[in-house]
Amino acid sequence: MREIEELLKNNKEKIDNLVLPDELEDRLRGALENQEKKSKSNNKWIFKVASILILIILISYNFDTLAYFSKKITGFDPVMNSTLKELNEIGKGQVIGKSFTFENGISVTLDAVMVDDNQLLLFYTEKFDEGNIGENGIESIMSIDGFMGTLHEKGGQGIMNDEKTEMKWIISFDAPKFFQKEFKWEFGIVEGGKTKRGEITFTLDRSKAMGCTLKSRINKSVKLNDRKIKFDSIQASETSTVIKGSIQNIFQLALDQVSDNRIRPESLELKLIANGKELQWQGKGMSTNFDGIKFDYEFEPLPKHLDDLKIKVIGLIADYDEDKIVDIVVGDNIKTINIQDQNIIINKVYESDKETFVTITTEDHVVLSRIFLMIDGKKVELQNTISNNNEKKRDGVITHTRTLKFVGTGEKLELKIERIKYKKTVNEVIDIPVK
Amino acid sequence: MDTESLVKKAKKGDKNALVKLIMDKKQDYYKIAYVYMKNSEDTMDAMEDMIVVLYQNIHKLKKEKAFYSWSKKILVNCCKNLLRKNNKVVLLENTKEEAYEENFHSKETGIILEEHLSKLNEKHREVIKLRYYLDMDYKTISQVLKIPTGTVKSRISNGLKKLKVSLGGENL
């Protein structure tokens, strides 16, 4: 029996030596691309009669006369960054202190909120004396329903106590509109496969809202091949600085679809430099919809005394449609081809009795994200990539050599490249006027 | 960022966090799926199916720590579903020349063994591969396949016995 186990272990080596395909991550992202979490429709208000709206506005603006002055948010120091601590010190948070308890004993307390033009921050505490709050906390599908629309959650962070019975969270939501005051925060827990919902209502004290410290239209573009990265606006508040822009407009997007020349941006590298010092980035997002490709970048707040502000555009990693057929023959040092300014060296083509292998070298940021081998006119997909090897050249360029394996052999061989992903370095600086 | 924080983010619908969780252990996932699917393209299909299922169901996952064992269970199910859907009898792979020099003898034996393995019944073949190709312990196999540990042990030992008979047994 031991010999069989030995044999099995030998076969295991083959599995251990599997080389993962380059496109795995792209495939996973692609699979998620069109997935939407089911969320409730929030446009039901839009169709209400205007007279009712006006009535509600009149009532609500005269309704809330509570004074919140000089109360501070307590217990959140470990979760707050230095900016939030300072703002809390000067009483910029609005203390709420309302709770909701589920039947199983889990309680949720909305401690406070903080608002400026970039976001609404929710400070809340979850408690569960019967067990581990980390495993039984509220479900993350949360929304804040306000008058004329929902605020979507953007992200956040939490800290658990040592006993694991309590957790303090700060979660960021979209900034509310100027006319929104009454909110309903909805959340849920999952128990025995069923979701149980809870809610807490709160009223915003508009006198606490911090607005923004700098709001400016940038309206400048950086050229990238035949496209433009357009920077639309920068909005700095007490809690963050947000830069918004787009990579192409709807007209271009439609044109690209028609001409089979799409670009799928993956990430844009930016730096925001204030008074010569780089600011930390806190988050970024990119979305494609009917308005084209939009991005937003979030950095820490700007320094109090601002003399000089610059955006440094480093580069863009994106996946481009391509349509190139390259003749190859069995042998060494075949040729170098250039696709979209990227050199692809075809070092070697060789075959076994059943497979054809193509060894290529590119810079390390270049991936042929969709490639086929035409064997006597028949399209064969890439089976896998073997023997990866990275090498750093003297000039600092890192090259990546790998061998592509295709099943089948034939007389006439052509590589068919349908997509290529690479990083386009831009290195341009945009000055933002500071008033 | 640690696993638990990433899982929390993924629960909030953060797709990048979910992709990162998978990519952090990509080798493990890829190997599991490959053992079932036997080729790269189907392996990636199974992983695509898995990530969609994870995204739609991650809010049901109570223990963040259990993300990896939970997701591997789902991956195995996705593989089995795909094999069923394609109504594929997983045939023995064609003999492949590797791009590197290899001990010819051990390769031969490997192929013969693989051939005999493919004759075993699915239940036996599956536990043997998880145990010997992926180094999973009995407990992990029992979690992934949702069968008791005792059953895992008996299937492995019966599977090995059958394999021995199948191989002719004399010289092993």
Coordinates of C-alpha atoms in Angstrom, one line a residue:
Chain A
M1 CA 0.0 0.0 0.0
R2 CA 2.9 2.3 0.8
E3 CA 4.1 2.1 -2.8
I4 CA 0.7 3.2 -4.1
E5 CA 0.9 6.2 -1.7
E6 CA 4.3 7.0 -3.1
L7 CA 3.0 6.9 -6.6
L8 CA 0.2 9.2 -5.7
K9 CA 2.7 11.6 -4.2
N10 CA 4.6 11.6 -7.4
N11 CA 1.5 12.5 -9.3
K12 CA 0.9 15.3 -6.8
E13 CA 4.0 17.0 -8.0
K14 CA 2.3 17.7 -11.3
I15 CA -0.5 19.4 -9.5
D16 CA 2.0 21.4 -7.4
N17 CA 3.8 22.6 -10.5
L18 CA 0.7 24.0 -12.1
V19 CA 1.3 27.5 -13.4
L20 CA -1.6 29.8 -13.0
P21 CA -2.9 31.5 -16.1
D22 CA -2.2 35.3 -16.3
E23 CA -5.8 36.1 -17.1
L24 CA -7.2 34.4 -13.9
E25 CA -7.8 37.7 -12.1
D26 CA -9.3 39.3 -15.1
R27 CA -11.7 36.4 -15.5
L28 CA -12.8 36.7 -11.9
R29 CA -13.3 40.4 -12.2
G30 CA -15.2 39.9 -15.4
A31 CA -17.5 37.4 -13.8
L32 CA -18.4 39.9 -11.1
E33 CA -18.7 42.8 -13.5
N34 CA -22.4 42.6 -14.2
Q35 CA -23.4 41.2 -10.8
E36 CA -25.5 43.5 -8.7
K37 CA -26.5 43.1 -5.1
K38 CA -30.2 43.1 -4.9
S39 CA -31.2 46.4 -3.4
K40 CA -34.5 48.0 -2.8
S41 CA -35.7 50.5 -5.4
N42 CA -35.5 53.9 -4.0
N43 CA -37.2 56.0 -6.6
K44 CA -40.7 55.5 -5.3
W45 CA -40.7 59.0 -3.9
I46 CA -40.1 60.7 -7.2
F47 CA -43.7 60.2 -8.3
K48 CA -45.3 61.8 -5.3
V49 CA -47.3 65.0 -5.9
A50 CA -45.4 68.2 -5.6
S51 CA -47.7 69.9 -3.2
I52 CA -47.1 67.1 -0.6
L53 CA -43.4 67.7 -1.0
I54 CA -43.6 71.3 -0.4
L55 CA -45.8 70.7 2.7
I56 CA -43.2 68.2 4.1
I57 CA -40.4 70.6 3.5
L58 CA -42.2 73.4 5.3
I59 CA -43.1 71.2 8.2
S60 CA -39.7 69.6 8.6
Y61 CA -37.7 72.8 8.5
N62 CA -39.7 74.2 11.4
F63 CA -40.0 71.1 13.3
D64 CA -36.5 70.3 14.7
T65 CA -35.6 72.8 17.4
L66 CA -33.4 70.5 19.5
A67 CA -30.0 72.0 20.5
Y68 CA -27.0 69.7 20.2
F69 CA -24.3 72.2 21.1
S70 CA -20.9 71.1 22.5
K71 CA -21.7 67.4 22.9
K72 CA -18.8 65.2 21.8
I73 CA -18.8 61.7 20.4
T74 CA -17.3 59.4 23.0
G75 CA -15.8 55.9 22.8
F76 CA -14.7 56.1 19.2
D77 CA -11.2 57.3 19.6
P78 CA -9.5 54.0 18.5
V79 CA -11.5 54.1 15.3
M80 CA -11.0 57.8 14.5
N81 CA -8.2 59.2 12.5
S82 CA -6.5 62.4 13.7
T83 CA -8.7 64.6 11.5
L84 CA -11.9 63.1 12.9
K85 CA -10.6 63.5 16.4
E86 CA -9.9 67.2 15.9
L87 CA -13.3 67.7 14.4
N88 CA -14.9 65.9 17.3
E89 CA -13.0 68.1 19.8
I90 CA -14.5 71.2 18.3
G91 CA -17.9 69.7 18.5
K92 CA -18.5 69.0 14.8
G93 CA -20.2 65.6 15.4
Q94 CA -23.9 65.4 16.1
V95 CA -24.7 63.1 18.9
I96 CA -27.8 60.9 18.3
G97 CA -27.8 58.1 20.9
K98 CA -30.8 56.0 19.7
S99 CA -30.9 52.2 19.9
F100 CA -32.6 49.2 18.3
T101 CA -32.6 45.7 19.9
F102 CA -33.2 42.5 17.9
E103 CA -35.2 39.6 19.5
N104 CA -32.0 37.6 20.0
G105 CA -30.4 40.4 22.2
I106 CA -28.1 42.1 19.6
S107 CA -28.4 45.8 20.1
V108 CA -27.4 48.5 17.7
T109 CA -26.9 52.1 18.9
L110 CA -26.5 55.0 16.5
D111 CA -24.2 57.1 18.6
A112 CA -23.5 60.0 16.2
V113 CA -23.3 61.4 12.7
M114 CA -20.9 63.8 11.1
V115 CA -21.7 65.5 7.8
D116 CA -19.9 67.5 5.2
D117 CA -20.2 68.0 1.4
N118 CA -18.2 64.8 0.7
Q119 CA -19.8 62.3 3.0
L120 CA -22.1 61.4 5.9
L121 CA -20.3 59.5 8.6
L122 CA -22.2 57.1 10.8
F123 CA -20.8 56.2 14.3
Y124 CA -22.5 53.2 15.7
T125 CA -22.1 50.5 18.3
E126 CA -23.1 46.8 18.1
K127 CA -23.5 44.9 21.3
F128 CA -24.1 41.2 22.0
D129 CA -23.6 39.9 25.5
E130 CA -24.6 36.3 24.6
G131 CA -21.8 35.7 22.1
N132 CA -19.2 36.9 19.7
I133 CA -20.4 40.2 18.1
G134 CA -17.8 39.7 15.3
E135 CA -19.7 36.7 14.1
N136 CA -23.2 37.9 14.9
G137 CA -23.1 41.6 13.9
I138 CA -25.5 43.3 11.7
E139 CA -25.7 42.5 8.1
S140 CA -23.7 44.9 6.0
I141 CA -26.4 45.6 3.5
M142 CA -27.3 49.0 4.9
S143 CA -28.9 52.0 3.5
I144 CA -30.1 55.4 4.7
D145 CA -33.4 56.4 3.2
G146 CA -33.9 60.1 3.1
F147 CA -36.4 62.3 1.4
M148 CA -36.0 62.0 -2.4
G149 CA -33.4 59.3 -2.5
T150 CA -31.1 56.9 -0.7
L151 CA -27.6 57.4 0.5
H152 CA -25.4 54.5 -0.4
E153 CA -22.7 53.1 1.8
K154 CA -19.1 53.7 0.7
G155 CA -17.1 51.7 3.2
G156 CA -15.9 52.0 6.8
Q157 CA -14.0 50.4 9.6
G158 CA -14.7 48.9 13.0
I159 CA -12.9 47.8 16.2
M160 CA -14.0 45.0 18.5
N161 CA -13.4 45.0 22.3
D162 CA -11.3 42.2 23.9
E163 CA -14.4 40.4 25.2
K164 CA -15.8 40.3 21.7
T165 CA -19.1 41.6 22.9
E166 CA -19.0 45.1 21.5
M167 CA -18.0 46.6 18.2
K168 CA -17.6 50.3 17.3
W169 CA -18.0 51.2 13.6
I170 CA -17.5 54.4 11.5
I171 CA -19.2 53.9 8.1
S172 CA -19.1 56.5 5.3
F173 CA -22.2 57.1 3.2
D174 CA -22.8 59.5 0.3
A175 CA -23.3 63.1 1.3
P176 CA -26.9 64.1 1.8
K177 CA -28.6 66.7 -0.4
F178 CA -29.0 70.1 1.1
F179 CA -32.8 69.7 1.5
Q180 CA -32.5 66.2 3.2
K181 CA -33.0 66.3 6.9
E182 CA -35.0 63.3 8.0
F183 CA -33.4 59.9 7.6
K184 CA -34.1 56.3 8.3
W185 CA -31.1 54.0 8.7
E186 CA -32.0 50.4 7.8
F187 CA -29.9 47.3 8.6
G188 CA -30.5 43.6 9.3
I189 CA -29.2 40.5 10.9
V190 CA -29.3 37.0 9.4
E191 CA -30.7 34.4 11.8
G192 CA -31.4 30.8 10.7
G193 CA -31.1 31.8 7.1
K194 CA -33.7 34.6 7.4
T195 CA -33.0 38.3 7.5
K196 CA -34.5 40.3 10.3
R197 CA -34.5 44.0 9.7
G198 CA -34.1 46.9 12.1
E199 CA -34.2 50.6 11.7
I200 CA -33.3 53.9 13.5
T201 CA -34.5 57.3 12.4
F202 CA -32.6 60.5 12.9
T203 CA -32.8 64.1 12.1
L204 CA -29.8 66.0 10.8
D205 CA -28.8 69.2 12.6
R206 CA -27.9 71.3 9.6
S207 CA -26.0 73.8 11.8
K208 CA -23.4 71.0 12.3
A209 CA -22.8 70.3 8.7
M210 CA -19.4 71.4 7.6
G211 CA -19.8 72.0 3.9
C212 CA -16.5 72.2 2.0
T213 CA -13.2 74.0 2.3
L214 CA -12.4 74.0 -1.4
K215 CA -14.6 73.3 -4.4
S216 CA -13.2 73.9 -7.8
R217 CA -13.8 72.8 -11.3
I218 CA -10.6 71.5 -12.8
N219 CA -11.7 70.9 -16.4
K220 CA -8.3 69.8 -17.5
S221 CA -7.3 66.7 -19.5
V222 CA -4.3 64.5 -19.9
K223 CA -3.9 62.8 -23.2
L224 CA -3.6 59.0 -23.4
N225 CA -3.2 57.5 -26.8
D226 CA -6.2 58.7 -28.7
R227 CA -8.2 59.2 -25.5
K228 CA -8.3 61.7 -22.7
I229 CA -8.4 61.4 -19.0
K230 CA -10.5 64.4 -18.0
F231 CA -10.4 65.8 -14.5
D232 CA -13.7 67.4 -13.7
S233 CA -13.7 68.6 -10.2
I234 CA -12.0 68.6 -6.8
Q235 CA -14.0 69.0 -3.6
A236 CA -12.2 69.2 -0.3
S237 CA -14.0 69.0 3.0
E238 CA -13.0 68.7 6.6
T239 CA -13.0 64.9 6.4
S240 CA -11.7 64.2 2.9
T241 CA -10.7 65.5 -0.6
V242 CA -12.4 64.0 -3.6
I243 CA -11.3 64.3 -7.2
K244 CA -13.8 63.3 -9.9
G245 CA -13.2 62.7 -13.6
S246 CA -14.0 60.6 -16.6
I247 CA -12.0 58.7 -19.1
Q248 CA -14.3 59.1 -22.1
N249 CA -17.8 60.3 -22.7
I250 CA -20.8 58.4 -23.9
F251 CA -20.2 59.3 -27.5
Q252 CA -16.8 57.7 -27.5
L253 CA -18.1 54.7 -25.6
A254 CA -20.7 54.0 -28.3
L255 CA -18.1 54.6 -31.0
D256 CA -15.8 52.1 -29.3
Q257 CA -18.5 49.5 -29.1
V258 CA -19.2 49.9 -32.8
S259 CA -15.6 49.9 -33.9
D260 CA -14.7 47.0 -31.6
N261 CA -12.1 49.1 -29.9
R262 CA -13.1 49.1 -26.3
I263 CA -10.9 50.1 -23.3
R264 CA -11.5 48.5 -19.9
P265 CA -9.6 50.7 -17.4
E266 CA -8.5 48.9 -14.3
S267 CA -6.9 51.5 -12.3
L268 CA -5.6 55.0 -12.6
E269 CA -2.6 56.0 -10.6
L270 CA -2.7 59.5 -9.2
K271 CA -1.0 61.5 -6.5
L272 CA -2.3 64.6 -4.9
I273 CA 0.4 67.0 -3.7
A274 CA -0.4 69.8 -1.4
N275 CA 2.3 72.3 -0.4
G276 CA 4.9 69.9 -1.9
K277 CA 3.7 67.0 0.3
E278 CA 2.0 63.9 -1.0
L279 CA -1.5 63.3 0.6
Q280 CA -2.5 59.8 1.6
W281 CA -5.2 58.3 -0.6
Q282 CA -8.2 56.8 1.2
G283 CA -10.1 55.1 -1.6
K284 CA -10.9 55.0 -5.3
G285 CA -13.6 53.9 -7.5
M286 CA -14.3 53.4 -11.2
S287 CA -17.5 52.7 -12.9
T288 CA -18.7 52.3 -16.5
N289 CA -22.3 53.2 -17.3
F290 CA -24.2 55.2 -19.9
D291 CA -22.3 58.3 -19.0
G292 CA -19.0 56.7 -19.9
I293 CA -16.2 55.7 -17.6
K294 CA -16.1 57.8 -14.4
F295 CA -13.6 57.7 -11.6
D296 CA -13.4 59.2 -8.2
Y297 CA -10.4 59.3 -6.0
E298 CA -10.5 60.1 -2.3
F299 CA -7.6 61.5 -0.3
E300 CA -7.1 62.8 3.2
P301 CA -8.3 66.4 3.9
L302 CA -6.1 69.3 2.6
P303 CA -3.8 71.1 5.0
K304 CA -5.3 74.2 6.7
H305 CA -3.0 76.7 5.0
L306 CA -2.8 75.8 1.4
D307 CA -0.4 77.5 -1.0
D308 CA -0.1 75.1 -3.8
L309 CA -2.0 72.1 -5.0
K310 CA -1.1 69.6 -7.8
I311 CA -2.4 66.4 -9.2
K312 CA 0.3 64.1 -10.5
V313 CA -1.0 61.6 -13.1
I314 CA 1.3 58.6 -13.0
G315 CA -0.4 56.2 -15.4
L316 CA -3.4 54.1 -16.3
I317 CA -3.6 50.3 -16.3
A318 CA -6.2 49.2 -18.8
D319 CA -7.2 46.4 -21.1
Y320 CA -7.6 47.3 -24.8
D321 CA -9.3 45.5 -27.7
E322 CA -6.9 44.5 -30.4
D323 CA -7.1 42.6 -33.6
K324 CA -3.7 41.4 -34.8
I325 CA -2.6 38.3 -36.5
V326 CA 1.1 37.4 -36.5
D327 CA 2.7 34.8 -38.7
I328 CA 5.1 32.5 -36.8
V329 CA 7.2 29.5 -37.7
V330 CA 8.9 26.8 -35.6
G331 CA 12.4 28.0 -34.6
D332 CA 14.4 30.5 -32.5
N333 CA 14.5 34.3 -32.4
I334 CA 11.4 34.6 -34.5
K335 CA 10.5 38.3 -34.4
T336 CA 9.6 41.3 -32.3
I337 CA 6.2 42.8 -32.9
N338 CA 4.9 46.1 -31.6
I339 CA 1.3 46.4 -30.5
Q340 CA 0.0 49.8 -29.1
D341 CA 3.6 50.8 -28.4
Q342 CA 4.3 47.6 -26.5
N343 CA 7.1 45.4 -27.7
I344 CA 6.4 41.6 -27.7
I345 CA 9.4 39.5 -28.5
I346 CA 8.7 36.0 -29.8
N347 CA 11.8 34.1 -28.8
K348 CA 11.0 30.6 -29.7
V349 CA 8.3 28.4 -31.3
Y350 CA 8.6 24.7 -30.8
E351 CA 6.3 21.7 -30.9
S352 CA 5.8 18.2 -29.5
D353 CA 3.8 15.6 -31.3
K354 CA 0.6 17.1 -29.9
E355 CA 1.3 20.6 -28.8
T356 CA 2.7 23.9 -29.9
F357 CA 4.7 26.1 -27.5
V358 CA 5.4 29.8 -28.0
T359 CA 7.9 31.6 -25.7
I360 CA 7.4 35.4 -25.5
T361 CA 9.0 38.3 -23.6
T362 CA 7.3 41.6 -22.8
E363 CA 7.7 44.2 -20.1
D364 CA 6.2 42.9 -16.8
H365 CA 3.1 45.1 -17.0
V366 CA 2.0 43.7 -20.4
V367 CA -0.4 40.8 -20.5
L368 CA -1.9 39.4 -23.7
S369 CA -5.3 39.0 -22.1
R370 CA -6.9 37.2 -25.0
I371 CA -4.8 35.2 -27.4
F372 CA -5.3 32.3 -29.7
L373 CA -3.2 30.2 -32.0
M374 CA -4.5 29.7 -35.5
I375 CA -3.3 26.3 -36.6
D376 CA -3.9 25.8 -40.4
G377 CA -6.8 28.2 -40.1
K378 CA -8.4 26.6 -37.0
K379 CA -8.7 28.8 -33.9
V380 CA -7.1 27.1 -30.8
E381 CA -7.4 28.6 -27.4
L382 CA -4.5 29.0 -25.0
Q383 CA -4.3 26.0 -22.8
N384 CA -2.0 27.4 -20.1
T385 CA 1.1 29.4 -19.6
I386 CA 4.2 27.7 -18.3
S387 CA 7.7 28.6 -16.9
N388 CA 7.3 32.2 -15.9
N389 CA 10.5 34.2 -15.5
N390 CA 11.0 37.8 -14.5
E391 CA 14.2 39.7 -15.1
K392 CA 15.3 43.1 -14.1
K393 CA 17.4 44.9 -16.8
R394 CA 20.1 47.4 -16.1
D395 CA 17.9 50.3 -17.0
G396 CA 15.4 49.2 -14.4
V397 CA 12.9 47.7 -16.8
I398 CA 11.5 44.4 -15.6
T399 CA 10.8 41.9 -18.4
H400 CA 8.5 38.9 -18.1
T401 CA 9.3 35.7 -20.2
R402 CA 6.7 32.9 -20.4
T403 CA 5.8 30.0 -22.6
L404 CA 2.3 29.7 -24.0
K405 CA 1.0 26.2 -24.6
F406 CA -1.6 25.3 -27.3
V407 CA -3.0 21.9 -28.1
G408 CA -2.4 20.8 -31.6
T409 CA 0.3 21.2 -34.3
G410 CA 0.2 22.2 -37.9
E411 CA 1.9 23.7 -41.0
K412 CA 0.7 27.3 -40.9
L413 CA 0.9 29.0 -37.5
E414 CA -0.5 32.4 -36.6
L415 CA -0.9 34.1 -33.3
K416 CA -4.2 35.9 -33.0
I417 CA -4.1 38.7 -30.4
E418 CA -7.6 40.0 -29.4
R419 CA -6.9 41.9 -26.2
I420 CA -3.8 43.4 -24.6
K421 CA -3.5 44.8 -21.1
Y422 CA -0.7 47.2 -20.1
K423 CA 0.2 50.2 -18.0
K424 CA 0.4 53.5 -19.9
T425 CA 2.8 55.8 -18.1
V426 CA 1.7 59.4 -18.3
N427 CA 3.7 61.4 -15.7
E428 CA 1.9 64.7 -16.1
V429 CA 1.2 67.4 -13.5
I430 CA -2.0 69.4 -13.3
D431 CA -1.9 72.6 -11.3
I432 CA -5.1 73.4 -9.4
P433 CA -5.5 77.1 -8.7
V434 CA -5.9 77.8 -5.0
K435 CA -7.9 80.8 -4.2
Chain B
M1 CA -5.4 44.0 5.1
D2 CA -6.2 40.8 7.1
T3 CA -8.8 38.2 5.9
E4 CA -11.5 39.3 8.3
S5 CA -11.4 42.9 7.3
L6 CA -11.5 41.9 3.6
V7 CA -14.5 39.6 4.3
K8 CA -16.3 42.4 6.0
K9 CA -15.7 44.6 3.0
A10 CA -16.8 41.9 0.6
K11 CA -19.9 41.5 2.7
K12 CA -20.6 45.2 2.0
G13 CA -20.5 44.4 -1.7
D14 CA -16.9 45.4 -2.3
K15 CA -16.0 43.3 -5.4
N16 CA -12.3 44.2 -5.2
A17 CA -12.1 42.8 -1.7
L18 CA -13.7 39.6 -2.8
V19 CA -11.3 39.2 -5.8
K20 CA -8.3 39.9 -3.4
L21 CA -9.5 37.2 -1.0
I22 CA -9.5 34.7 -3.8
M23 CA -6.2 35.9 -5.4
D24 CA -4.5 35.8 -2.0
K25 CA -5.0 32.0 -2.1
K26 CA -5.3 31.6 -5.8
Q27 CA -2.9 28.6 -5.9
D28 CA -5.1 26.6 -3.5
Y29 CA -8.3 27.3 -5.3
Y30 CA -6.8 26.7 -8.7
K31 CA -5.4 23.3 -7.6
I32 CA -8.7 22.2 -6.1
A33 CA -10.6 23.0 -9.3
Y34 CA -7.9 21.6 -11.5
V35 CA -8.0 18.2 -9.8
Y36 CA -11.7 18.0 -10.8
M37 CA -11.7 19.8 -14.2
K38 CA -8.3 18.7 -15.5
N39 CA -7.7 21.6 -17.8
S40 CA -7.1 25.3 -17.3
E41 CA -10.1 26.7 -19.2
D42 CA -12.7 24.6 -17.3
T43 CA -10.8 25.4 -14.1
M44 CA -11.2 29.1 -14.6
D45 CA -14.9 28.6 -15.6
A46 CA -15.4 26.8 -12.3
M47 CA -13.7 29.7 -10.4
E48 CA -15.8 32.2 -12.2
D49 CA -19.0 30.4 -11.2
M50 CA -17.6 30.2 -7.6
I51 CA -17.0 34.0 -7.3
V52 CA -20.5 34.8 -8.5
V53 CA -22.0 32.4 -5.9
L54 CA -19.8 33.9 -3.2
Y55 CA -20.7 37.5 -4.1
Q56 CA -24.4 36.7 -4.0
N57 CA -24.2 34.7 -0.8
I58 CA -21.4 36.2 1.3
H59 CA -23.8 38.1 3.5
K60 CA -25.0 34.8 4.8
L61 CA -21.6 33.9 6.0
K62 CA -21.6 34.4 9.8
K63 CA -18.0 33.7 10.7
E64 CA -15.5 35.8 8.7
K65 CA -12.8 33.3 9.8
A66 CA -14.6 30.5 8.0
F67 CA -14.5 32.3 4.6
Y68 CA -11.8 30.0 3.1
S69 CA -13.3 26.7 4.1
W70 CA -16.8 27.9 3.1
S71 CA -15.6 29.1 -0.3
K72 CA -13.7 25.9 -1.1
K73 CA -16.9 23.9 -0.4
I74 CA -18.7 26.1 -2.9
L75 CA -15.8 25.7 -5.4
V76 CA -16.1 21.9 -5.2
N77 CA -19.8 22.1 -5.8
C78 CA -19.3 24.4 -8.8
C79 CA -16.8 21.9 -10.3
K80 CA -19.3 19.1 -9.9
N81 CA -22.1 21.1 -11.4
L82 CA -20.0 22.0 -14.4
L83 CA -19.0 18.4 -14.9
R84 CA -22.6 17.4 -14.7
K85 CA -23.8 20.2 -16.9
N86 CA -21.2 19.4 -19.6
N87 CA -22.1 15.8 -19.1
K88 CA -18.4 15.2 -19.3
V89 CA -16.8 11.9 -18.5
V90 CA -13.5 13.1 -17.4
L91 CA -11.2 11.2 -19.6
L92 CA -7.6 10.6 -19.0
E93 CA -5.6 13.5 -20.3
N94 CA -3.6 12.8 -23.4
T95 CA 0.0 12.2 -22.6
K96 CA 1.7 15.6 -22.5
E97 CA 5.3 16.4 -23.2
E98 CA 6.4 18.9 -20.7
A99 CA 8.7 21.8 -21.6
Y100 CA 11.3 20.5 -19.2
E101 CA 13.3 17.3 -18.9
E102 CA 11.6 14.8 -16.7
N103 CA 12.3 11.3 -15.4
F104 CA 10.7 9.3 -18.0
H105 CA 10.0 6.3 -15.9
S106 CA 8.2 8.1 -13.1
K107 CA 6.1 9.9 -15.8
E108 CA 5.1 6.5 -17.3
T109 CA 4.0 5.2 -13.9
G110 CA 2.2 8.4 -13.2
I111 CA 0.1 8.1 -16.3
I112 CA -0.7 4.4 -15.6
L113 CA -1.7 5.3 -12.1
E114 CA -3.9 8.1 -13.4
E115 CA -5.5 5.7 -15.8
H116 CA -6.4 3.2 -13.0
L117 CA -7.6 6.0 -10.8
S118 CA -10.1 7.0 -13.5
K119 CA -11.6 3.5 -13.3
L120 CA -12.5 3.9 -9.7
N121 CA -15.9 5.1 -8.7
E122 CA -16.2 8.9 -8.3
K123 CA -16.5 8.8 -4.5
H124 CA -13.3 6.9 -4.1
R125 CA -11.4 8.9 -6.7
E126 CA -12.4 12.2 -5.2
V127 CA -11.2 11.6 -1.7
I128 CA -7.9 10.0 -2.9
K129 CA -7.1 13.1 -5.0
L130 CA -8.0 15.6 -2.3
R131 CA -5.9 13.6 0.2
Y132 CA -2.8 12.9 -1.9
Y133 CA -2.8 15.6 -4.6
L134 CA -3.9 18.5 -2.4
D135 CA -2.5 17.3 1.0
M136 CA -5.9 17.9 2.7
D137 CA -6.3 16.2 6.1
Y138 CA -9.3 14.1 6.9
K139 CA -11.1 16.9 8.7
T140 CA -10.7 19.4 5.8
I141 CA -12.0 16.8 3.3
S142 CA -15.0 16.1 5.5
Q143 CA -15.7 19.8 5.6
V144 CA -15.3 20.3 1.9
L145 CA -17.4 17.3 0.9
K146 CA -19.8 17.6 3.8
I147 CA -19.4 13.9 4.9
P148 CA -18.3 12.6 8.3
T149 CA -14.6 12.1 8.9
G150 CA -15.1 8.4 9.4
T151 CA -16.6 8.1 5.9
V152 CA -13.6 10.0 4.5
K153 CA -11.2 7.5 6.2
S154 CA -13.1 4.4 5.0
R155 CA -13.4 5.7 1.4
I156 CA -9.7 6.4 1.2
S157 CA -8.8 3.0 2.5
N158 CA -11.3 1.2 0.3
G159 CA -10.2 3.3 -2.7
L160 CA -6.6 2.5 -2.1
K161 CA -7.4 -1.2 -1.9
K162 CA -9.4 -1.1 -5.2
L163 CA -6.5 0.8 -6.8
K164 CA -4.1 -1.9 -5.7
V165 CA -6.3 -4.6 -7.2
S166 CA -6.7 -2.6 -10.3
L167 CA -2.9 -2.1 -10.7
G168 CA -2.4 -5.9 -10.4
G169 CA -1.0 -5.7 -7.0
E170 CA 1.8 -8.2 -7.5
N171 CA 4.7 -5.8 -7.7
L172 CA 3.2 -3.1 -5.4

